[in-house]
Coordinates of C-alpha atoms in Angstrom, one line a residue:
M16 CA 65.3 64.4 45.6
P17 CA 65.9 61.3 47.8
G18 CA 69.5 60.7 48.8
T19 CA 70.6 64.1 47.8
T20 CA 73.0 65.9 50.2
L21 CA 74.7 69.2 50.3
A22 CA 78.0 67.6 49.6
K23 CA 76.8 66.4 46.2
L24 CA 75.6 69.8 45.1
P25 CA 77.8 71.8 42.6
K26 CA 80.2 74.5 43.7
Q27 CA 78.7 77.9 44.5
P28 CA 80.5 81.3 45.1
L29 CA 80.7 82.5 48.7
L30 CA 79.0 85.6 49.9
D31 CA 80.9 88.8 49.5
R32 CA 82.5 90.1 52.7
R33 CA 84.3 93.4 53.4
T34 CA 88.1 93.6 53.2
V35 CA 88.6 94.8 56.8
G36 CA 88.0 91.4 58.4
P37 CA 90.4 89.4 56.3
A38 CA 93.0 92.2 56.5
F39 CA 92.9 92.1 60.3
S40 CA 93.0 88.3 60.4
T41 CA 96.2 88.4 58.2
I42 CA 97.8 90.9 60.6
W43 CA 97.0 88.8 63.7
L44 CA 98.4 85.7 61.9
I45 CA 101.8 87.4 61.5
V46 CA 101.7 88.9 65.0
F47 CA 101.1 85.6 66.8
L48 CA 103.7 83.8 64.8
V49 CA 106.2 86.4 66.1
F50 CA 105.0 85.9 69.6
Y51 CA 105.4 82.1 69.3
V52 CA 109.0 82.6 68.3
L53 CA 109.6 85.1 71.1
F54 CA 108.1 82.9 73.9
T55 CA 109.8 79.7 72.8
K56 CA 113.2 81.3 72.1
G57 CA 115.7 80.9 74.9
R58 CA 115.3 79.3 78.3
R59 CA 111.9 80.3 79.7
R60 CA 109.8 79.0 82.5
E61 CA 107.3 76.3 81.7
S62 CA 104.4 78.7 82.2
Y63 CA 105.7 81.0 79.5
G64 CA 106.2 78.1 77.2
I65 CA 102.4 77.4 77.5
I66 CA 101.7 80.9 76.4
G67 CA 104.0 80.4 73.4
Y68 CA 102.1 77.3 72.3
A69 CA 98.8 79.2 72.7
S70 CA 100.2 81.8 70.3
L71 CA 100.9 79.1 67.7
L72 CA 97.4 77.8 67.9
L73 CA 96.0 81.3 67.6
A74 CA 98.1 81.8 64.5
I75 CA 96.6 78.6 63.0
M76 CA 93.1 79.8 63.8
Y77 CA 93.7 83.2 62.2
L78 CA 95.2 81.4 59.2
F79 CA 91.8 79.7 58.7
N80 CA 90.0 82.9 59.3
S81 CA 92.2 84.8 56.9
V82 CA 91.8 82.3 54.1
D83 CA 88.0 82.1 54.7
G84 CA 87.8 85.9 54.6
W85 CA 89.7 86.3 51.3
L86 CA 87.6 83.5 49.7
H87 CA 84.5 85.3 50.6
H88 CA 86.0 88.6 49.4
T89 CA 86.9 87.1 46.0
K90 CA 83.6 85.1 45.8
T91 CA 85.5 81.9 45.1
S92 CA 83.4 78.9 44.4
V93 CA 83.7 76.0 46.9
T94 CA 81.9 72.8 47.7
F95 CA 79.4 72.6 50.5
G96 CA 81.7 70.4 52.4
Y97 CA 83.8 73.5 53.0
I98 CA 81.6 74.2 56.1
L99 CA 83.5 71.4 57.9
V100 CA 86.5 73.6 58.0
H101 CA 84.9 76.0 60.6
P102 CA 84.7 73.5 63.4
F103 CA 88.4 72.7 63.1
A104 CA 89.3 76.4 63.2
E105 CA 87.1 76.8 66.2
A106 CA 88.8 73.9 67.9
F107 CA 92.2 75.6 67.5
G108 CA 90.7 78.8 69.0
V109 CA 89.1 77.0 72.0
T110 CA 92.4 75.1 72.7
S111 CA 94.4 78.2 72.6
T112 CA 92.1 79.9 75.0
L113 CA 92.5 77.0 77.5
L114 CA 96.3 77.3 77.2
L115 CA 96.1 81.0 77.7
L116 CA 94.0 80.7 80.8
W117 CA 96.1 78.0 82.4
G118 CA 99.4 79.5 81.5
T119 CA 98.4 82.8 82.9
F120 CA 97.4 81.2 86.2
R121 CA 100.8 79.4 86.3
I122 CA 102.6 82.7 85.9
I123 CA 100.6 84.3 88.7
W124 CA 101.0 81.2 90.8
D125 CA 104.8 81.4 90.7
E126 CA 104.5 84.9 92.3
L127 CA 101.6 84.0 94.6
V128 CA 103.3 81.2 96.6
D129 CA 106.0 83.5 97.9
R130 CA 103.5 86.1 99.2
F131 CA 100.8 83.7 100.5
P132 CA 102.9 81.6 103.0
S133 CA 99.8 79.9 104.4
I134 CA 99.3 76.4 103.1
R135 CA 95.6 76.8 103.5
E136 CA 95.5 79.9 101.3
Q137 CA 97.7 78.3 98.6
R138 CA 95.4 75.2 98.6
F139 CA 92.4 77.5 98.1
W140 CA 93.8 79.2 95.0
W141 CA 95.1 76.0 93.5
F142 CA 91.9 74.0 94.0
A143 CA 89.7 76.9 92.7
A144 CA 91.9 77.2 89.6
K145 CA 92.1 73.4 89.0
F146 CA 88.3 73.0 89.4
T147 CA 87.4 75.9 87.1
I148 CA 89.8 74.9 84.3
F149 CA 88.6 71.3 84.5
V150 CA 85.0 72.5 84.1
I151 CA 86.0 74.7 81.2
S152 CA 87.8 71.8 79.5
L153 CA 84.7 69.6 79.7
I154 CA 82.5 72.3 78.4
S155 CA 84.9 73.1 75.6
I156 CA 85.1 69.5 74.5
Y157 CA 81.3 69.2 74.3
Y158 CA 81.0 72.5 72.5
T159 CA 83.6 71.6 69.9
A160 CA 82.0 68.1 69.3
L161 CA 78.5 69.7 68.9
F162 CA 80.0 72.3 66.5
L163 CA 81.4 69.5 64.3
A164 CA 78.2 67.5 64.6
L165 CA 76.1 70.5 63.5
A166 CA 78.3 71.0 60.4
A167 CA 78.1 67.3 59.6
A168 CA 74.3 67.4 60.0
W169 CA 74.1 70.3 57.5
V170 CA 76.3 68.4 55.0
R171 CA 74.2 65.3 55.2
F172 CA 71.1 67.5 55.2
M173 CA 69.4 65.7 58.0
S174 CA 66.0 66.7 59.2
L175 CA 65.6 70.2 60.4
N176 CA 64.5 69.0 63.8
T177 CA 67.8 67.2 64.3
I178 CA 69.7 70.2 63.1
N179 CA 67.7 72.5 65.4
D180 CA 68.3 70.2 68.4
I181 CA 72.1 70.1 67.8
A182 CA 72.2 73.9 67.3
T183 CA 70.3 74.5 70.6
K184 CA 72.6 72.3 72.6
R185 CA 75.6 73.9 71.0
T186 CA 74.3 77.3 71.9
G187 CA 73.9 76.3 75.6
F188 CA 77.5 75.0 75.8
E189 CA 78.8 78.1 74.0
I190 CA 77.2 80.4 76.6
A191 CA 78.4 78.2 79.4
K192 CA 82.0 78.2 78.0
G193 CA 82.0 82.0 77.7
S194 CA 80.7 82.5 81.3
F195 CA 83.2 80.1 82.8
N196 CA 86.0 81.7 80.8
F197 CA 85.1 85.0 82.2
A198 CA 84.8 83.6 85.7
F199 CA 88.3 82.1 85.4
T200 CA 89.8 85.3 84.2
L201 CA 88.2 87.1 87.2
L202 CA 89.8 84.5 89.5
V203 CA 93.2 85.1 87.9
L204 CA 92.7 88.9 88.1
A205 CA 91.8 88.7 91.8
A206 CA 94.9 86.5 92.5
S207 CA 97.2 88.9 90.6
S208 CA 95.6 92.0 92.3
L209 CA 96.0 90.5 95.8
T210 CA 99.6 89.3 95.0
F211 CA 101.0 92.5 93.4
L212 CA 98.9 95.2 94.9
W213 CA 98.2 94.1 98.5
K214 CA 100.5 91.3 99.6
A215 CA 103.6 92.8 98.1
K216 CA 102.8 96.1 99.8
K217 CA 102.2 94.4 103.1
F218 CA 105.3 92.2 103.2
E219 CA 107.8 94.2 101.2
G220 CA 106.7 97.7 101.9
R221 CA 106.2 98.6 98.2
R222 CA 104.5 97.3 95.1
P223 CA 106.7 95.8 92.4
L224 CA 106.0 98.0 89.5
N225 CA 107.6 95.7 87.0
R226 CA 105.0 93.1 88.0
V227 CA 102.1 95.5 88.2
W228 CA 102.7 96.9 84.6
T229 CA 103.3 93.4 83.2
G230 CA 101.6 90.6 85.0
W231 CA 98.6 92.5 86.5
L232 CA 98.0 94.5 83.4
G233 CA 98.2 91.4 81.3
T234 CA 95.5 89.6 83.4
L235 CA 93.4 92.7 83.1
F236 CA 93.5 92.6 79.3
L237 CA 92.7 88.9 79.3
C238 CA 89.7 89.6 81.6
V239 CA 88.4 92.3 79.3
R240 CA 88.8 90.0 76.3
S241 CA 86.7 87.3 78.0
L242 CA 84.1 89.8 78.9
I243 CA 83.7 91.1 75.4
E244 CA 83.6 87.6 74.0
F245 CA 80.9 86.6 76.4
A246 CA 78.9 89.7 75.5
L247 CA 79.2 88.9 71.8
I248 CA 78.0 85.3 72.4
L249 CA 74.9 86.6 74.1
A250 CA 74.4 89.3 71.3
V251 CA 74.2 86.6 68.6
Y252 CA 71.1 85.2 70.1
W253 CA 69.2 88.5 70.1
P254 CA 66.5 88.8 67.4
Q255 CA 67.7 89.9 64.0
V256 CA 71.4 89.4 64.9
T257 CA 73.6 86.8 63.2
R258 CA 77.2 85.6 63.6
R259 CA 78.1 87.3 60.4
D260 CA 77.1 90.7 62.0
V261 CA 79.5 90.3 64.9
Q262 CA 82.4 88.7 62.9
L263 CA 84.2 91.9 62.1
T264 CA 84.0 93.0 65.8
R265 CA 85.3 89.6 66.8
D266 CA 88.2 89.8 64.4
I267 CA 89.3 93.2 65.6
Y268 CA 88.9 93.0 69.4
H269 CA 90.0 89.4 69.8
G270 CA 93.4 90.0 68.1
L271 CA 94.0 93.4 69.6
L272 CA 93.4 92.5 73.2
T273 CA 95.2 89.2 72.9
G274 CA 98.1 91.1 71.3
L275 CA 98.3 93.5 74.2
Y276 CA 98.1 90.6 76.7
M277 CA 101.0 88.9 74.8
I278 CA 103.1 92.1 75.1
C279 CA 102.6 92.2 78.8
M280 CA 103.4 88.6 79.4
Y281 CA 106.5 88.7 77.2
S282 CA 107.7 91.8 79.1
M283 CA 107.2 89.9 82.4
A284 CA 109.0 86.9 81.0
H285 CA 111.9 89.1 80.1
V286 CA 111.9 90.7 83.6
V287 CA 111.9 87.5 85.6
S288 CA 114.6 85.9 83.4
Q289 CA 117.1 88.7 84.1
P290 CA 119.6 88.1 86.9
H291 CA 119.1 91.6 88.3
D292 CA 115.3 91.2 88.8
A293 CA 114.5 93.6 91.6
S294 CA 111.4 91.8 92.6
G295 CA 112.6 88.2 92.2
P296 CA 112.8 85.6 95.0
D297 CA 116.6 86.2 95.5
A298 CA 116.1 90.0 95.8
R299 CA 113.2 89.5 98.2
A300 CA 115.3 87.2 100.3
V301 CA 118.2 89.7 100.5
E302 CA 115.7 92.6 101.3
A303 CA 114.1 90.5 104.1
A304 CA 117.5 89.7 105.6
L305 CA 118.5 93.4 105.5
R306 CA 115.2 94.5 107.2
K307 CA 115.6 91.9 109.9
H308 CA 119.2 93.0 110.5
I309 CA 118.3 96.7 110.7
L310 CA 115.5 96.0 113.2
E311 CA 117.8 93.9 115.4
K312 CA 120.4 96.7 115.2
L313 CA 117.9 99.3 116.3
D314 CA 116.8 97.0 119.1
R315 CA 120.3 96.5 120.4
E316 CA 121.2 100.2 120.2
T317 CA 118.1 101.4 122.1
K318 CA 118.4 98.9 125.0
H319 CA 119.7 100.2 128.4
P320 CA 123.3 99.0 128.9
D321 CA 122.7 99.3 132.7
R322 CA 120.4 101.0 135.2
D323 CA 122.3 104.2 135.1
A324 CA 121.5 104.8 131.4
E325 CA 119.4 107.8 132.2
S326 CA 122.3 109.5 134.0
S327 CA 124.6 108.8 131.1
G328 CA 123.4 111.8 129.1
F329 CA 121.0 110.0 126.8
E330 CA 117.3 110.8 126.7
T331 CA 115.2 107.8 127.4
R332 CA 111.6 106.9 126.4
H333 CA 109.6 104.0 127.6
G334 CA 112.6 102.3 129.1
R335 CA 114.8 102.6 126.0
L336 CA 117.5 104.9 124.7
E337 CA 116.5 107.1 121.8
A338 CA 117.8 105.8 118.4
R339 CA 120.0 107.6 116.0
R340 CA 118.8 109.1 112.7
F341 CA 117.7 106.4 110.4
D342 CA 120.1 107.5 107.6
L343 CA 123.0 107.1 109.9
V344 CA 121.9 103.6 110.7
L345 CA 121.7 102.8 107.0
K346 CA 125.1 104.3 106.4
D347 CA 126.6 101.9 108.9
V348 CA 124.9 99.0 107.3
A349 CA 126.1 100.0 103.8
Q350 CA 129.7 100.3 105.0
S351 CA 129.8 96.7 106.3
L352 CA 127.6 95.2 103.6
P353 CA 130.0 92.6 102.1
E354 CA 130.7 91.0 105.4
L355 CA 127.1 91.4 106.4
L356 CA 125.8 89.5 103.4
Q357 CA 128.0 86.6 104.2
D358 CA 126.3 86.3 107.6
L359 CA 122.7 87.1 106.5
V360 CA 122.3 85.0 103.4
K361 CA 121.9 81.3 104.2
D362 CA 123.1 80.1 100.9
R363 CA 126.7 81.4 100.6
A364 CA 126.7 80.5 96.9
L365 CA 124.1 83.2 96.2
V366 CA 126.4 86.0 97.6
N367 CA 128.1 87.6 94.6
A368 CA 128.5 91.0 93.0
E369 CA 124.9 90.9 91.8
T370 CA 123.6 90.2 95.3
E371 CA 125.5 93.1 96.7
R372 CA 124.2 95.3 94.0
K373 CA 120.6 94.3 94.9
A374 CA 121.3 95.0 98.5
R375 CA 122.8 98.5 97.9
K376 CA 119.8 99.3 95.6
Y377 CA 117.4 98.4 98.4
I378 CA 119.4 100.5 100.9
R379 CA 119.0 103.5 98.5
I380 CA 115.3 102.8 98.4
L381 CA 115.1 102.9 102.2
E382 CA 117.2 106.1 102.3
N383 CA 114.8 107.8 99.9
E384 CA 111.7 106.7 101.8
F385 CA 112.8 106.7 105.4
G386 CA 116.1 108.5 105.5
Q387 CA 114.7 111.7 107.1
L388 CA 113.2 109.9 110.1
D389 CA 114.6 111.2 113.4
P390 CA 113.2 109.6 116.6
K391 CA 114.0 112.7 118.6
V392 CA 112.0 114.9 116.4
M393 CA 109.1 112.4 116.3
A394 CA 109.1 112.1 120.0
R395 CA 109.2 115.8 120.5
Q396 CA 106.3 116.2 118.1
E397 CA 104.3 113.5 119.9
R398 CA 104.9 115.3 123.2
D399 CA 103.8 118.6 121.7
R400 CA 100.6 117.0 120.4
N401 CA 99.9 115.4 123.8
L402 CA 100.4 118.8 125.5
S403 CA 98.2 120.6 123.1
R404 CA 95.5 118.0 123.8
S405 CA 95.9 118.2 127.6
Y406 CA 96.0 122.0 127.9
A407 CA 93.7 123.0 125.1
P408 CA 91.2 125.7 126.1
S409 CA 87.7 124.5 127.0
K410 CA 84.6 125.5 125.2
A411 CA 83.8 127.9 128.0
S412 CA 87.1 129.7 127.8
L413 CA 86.4 130.5 124.1
Q414 CA 83.4 132.5 125.1
S415 CA 83.4 136.3 125.9
E416 CA 85.0 137.6 129.1
S417 CA 81.6 138.2 130.7
T418 CA 80.6 134.5 130.5
R419 CA 83.9 132.8 131.0
H420 CA 83.1 130.9 134.2
G421 CA 83.4 127.3 133.1
R422 CA 81.0 124.9 131.6
H423 CA 78.7 124.5 134.7
S424 CA 78.6 128.2 135.3
L425 CA 77.4 128.8 131.8
N426 CA 74.7 126.2 132.2
N427 CA 73.5 127.8 135.5
F428 CA 73.6 131.2 133.9
S429 CA 71.4 130.0 131.0
K430 CA 68.9 128.4 133.3
S431 CA 68.7 131.4 135.6
A432 CA 68.1 133.7 132.6
I433 CA 65.2 131.4 131.5
G434 CA 63.7 131.6 134.9
L435 CA 63.8 135.5 134.9
V436 CA 62.2 135.6 131.5
Q437 CA 59.4 133.4 132.6
A438 CA 58.4 135.6 135.5
P439 CA 59.3 139.2 134.6
N440 CA 56.5 140.9 136.5
N441 CA 56.8 139.0 139.8
P442 CA 59.7 140.4 141.8
D443 CA 59.2 137.8 144.5
A444 CA 59.5 135.0 142.0
R445 CA 63.0 133.7 142.1
P446 CA 64.2 131.3 139.5
R447 CA 65.3 128.0 140.8
I448 CA 68.9 127.7 140.2
P449 CA 70.1 124.1 140.1
K450 CA 72.9 123.0 142.3
P451 CA 76.2 123.0 140.5
Q452 CA 77.4 119.7 139.3
R453 CA 80.6 118.1 140.4
T454 CA 83.7 118.9 138.5
N455 CA 84.8 116.4 135.9
H456 CA 88.5 115.7 136.7
H457 CA 89.1 115.1 132.9
Q458 CA 88.0 118.7 132.1
P459 CA 90.6 120.5 130.0
F460 CA 93.2 122.8 131.6
G461 CA 91.8 126.0 130.2
T462 CA 89.1 126.6 132.9
F463 CA 88.5 124.3 135.8
R464 CA 87.4 124.3 139.4
Q465 CA 89.5 122.8 142.1
E466 CA 88.1 121.2 145.2
I467 CA 89.9 121.4 148.5
Q468 CA 89.1 120.2 152.0
D469 CA 87.6 122.6 154.5
P470 CA 90.3 123.1 157.2
N471 CA 87.6 123.7 159.9
L472 CA 86.3 120.1 159.5
D473 CA 87.5 117.0 161.1
P474 CA 90.3 115.5 159.0
Q475 CA 88.9 112.1 159.6
H476 CA 85.5 113.1 158.1
H477 CA 85.4 113.3 154.3
G478 CA 81.9 114.3 153.2
R479 CA 80.8 114.6 149.6
S480 CA 78.2 117.4 149.8
S481 CA 79.0 120.5 151.8
H482 CA 82.5 119.7 153.0
W483 CA 84.0 120.5 149.6
H484 CA 84.2 124.0 148.3
R485 CA 84.9 125.3 144.8
V486 CA 88.0 127.2 144.0
G487 CA 87.5 130.0 141.5
D488 CA 88.7 130.2 138.0
Y489 CA 92.3 131.2 137.7
N490 CA 91.4 133.4 134.7
S491 CA 89.3 135.6 137.0
P492 CA 90.5 139.0 138.1
E493 CA 90.6 137.8 141.7
A494 CA 93.0 135.0 140.8
S495 CA 95.2 137.2 138.7
A496 CA 95.7 139.6 141.6
I497 CA 97.3 136.8 143.8
P498 CA 101.0 137.0 144.3
S499 CA 103.0 134.5 142.3
Q500 CA 104.8 133.1 145.4
F501 CA 101.6 131.2 146.3
G502 CA 102.0 128.8 143.4
A503 CA 104.2 128.6 140.3
S504 CA 102.6 127.2 137.2
R505 CA 102.6 127.5 133.4
T506 CA 100.6 130.7 133.6
N507 CA 101.1 133.8 135.8
S508 CA 97.5 133.5 137.2
N509 CA 97.6 129.8 138.1
A510 CA 96.6 130.6 141.7
A511 CA 93.1 130.1 143.1
T512 CA 90.9 131.9 145.6
Y513 CA 89.0 130.1 148.2
N514 CA 85.3 130.7 147.7
G515 CA 84.1 129.6 151.1
G516 CA 85.3 132.6 152.9
T517 CA 86.4 130.7 156.0
S518 CA 90.1 130.4 155.1
R519 CA 92.3 132.3 157.4
Q520 CA 94.6 133.4 154.6
G521 CA 92.1 133.2 151.8
Q522 CA 94.7 132.2 149.3
T523 CA 96.3 129.0 148.2
E524 CA 98.6 127.8 145.5
G525 CA 97.5 125.7 142.5
I526 CA 96.7 122.3 143.9
P527 CA 95.7 119.0 142.2
W528 CA 92.1 119.1 141.3
S529 CA 91.6 115.4 140.5
R530 CA 89.5 113.5 143.0
R531 CA 91.5 110.4 142.0
Q532 CA 94.7 112.2 143.1
S533 CA 93.1 113.3 146.3
R534 CA 92.3 109.7 147.2
R535 CA 95.8 108.7 146.3
N536 CA 97.1 111.3 148.7
G537 CA 95.2 109.8 151.7
G538 CA 91.8 111.4 151.1
S539 CA 92.7 115.1 151.2
G540 CA 91.7 117.2 148.2
G541 CA 95.1 118.8 148.1
R542 CA 97.2 120.6 150.7
N543 CA 95.4 121.7 153.8
L544 CA 95.1 125.5 154.2
N545 CA 96.8 125.2 157.6
E546 CA 99.9 124.0 155.9
L547 CA 100.3 127.1 153.7
P548 CA 103.0 129.6 154.6

């Protein structure tokens, strides 16, 4: 009939709906009203006030959803103009989401600026958040306007083509809104993770657990909520799936995850508002001043008072005196803490009983984590590790006694054996034994070969081929039979036998085997055999 619209039709009962959805909506209505009171009660930061107003808008949205659910459950008759209520309820939900996103970033921003001192890094986070929230706001405005236009088109019962065009555009903006909401929550989660899990560990030496279990966990809940919401938006546009099919899931997950997020944010608001906040800016300033003082104290104590410091009875290392045990240093700091805080803290008005309590708490933390540090023990362990690396047995010394002749001797033995196997029936065929390679002066101490200068040659002539002779392995039986007076070393058999056979005494003490050392000594490969006793 011409001129007839849905608004002029008689009342009709709503479709029946299960009781679970309206019951959850009623529960979330009460919960978010309580959170609104908690966030706005007392003196809070502005960012936490934003979360409180978002809670109020969520409560209004759930009021609409609860009334709508109970009307469907009781099959109450309403006019067709009732469909105009849904865009307004959606507008409250969209606005609350915007406030939640921006308020969460402001909370993380208050913690981020102290741990990202670079102005360039701070500008990056601020610009990224501002740009993303601006795009989300524009998309949300268009989405809400299209939602209202679609409801009005249905009430006026315009042509189906017009209704379809509006619904298609609304769908596109809804998908864009969900994707940008999820992207913004990822940005906030990344900022909180870098702030609480990485930067705090880097600058303060530990992660603030009261921030990790409140701020970081809250951003995680918000990110999961945005992800599920985006997934449900996409699920609506699958074939044979309607908004009514996902409404119950939306009522349950949306309120539950938002409630968990509110609990975390309120806990963080309670923590940061306390005067004894262990991770607040005042506590971090005191801790930084204490760390600086302890490092300066260690630097002063380990400096040489004069050039005769080594003869004063103190062990030295790298030009410095060895420090005391770290717990003793901390004990000295704790004894003079009241006077020390007056000198360390720039603002004298901040020095009070609470500041001293924070400082003593931090000293206890340092004692628990680093109180057992002893530089003498650590230096001794480092020297032992260096000795174990320098004097570790070589690969050849781990072989059997019959083949323990050094790396090059093992190589020559293997090649000789291969030559004998290849010509077993020809007694005149001799395997070609390669010339032994020169000794690597970095070879481990276990088995090595020393090089000495032939005493029968001209001292001014230093050849590199036949003028150098190998000294046998000190683990060999010949070396072990040498009397100990010819060379004291770490082992009883650290003497060497002269392989050339031209030495008048045939024995020498353990001499440096590094060619670099021989050049440093004027070109000789060690002591001349004529100089031996």
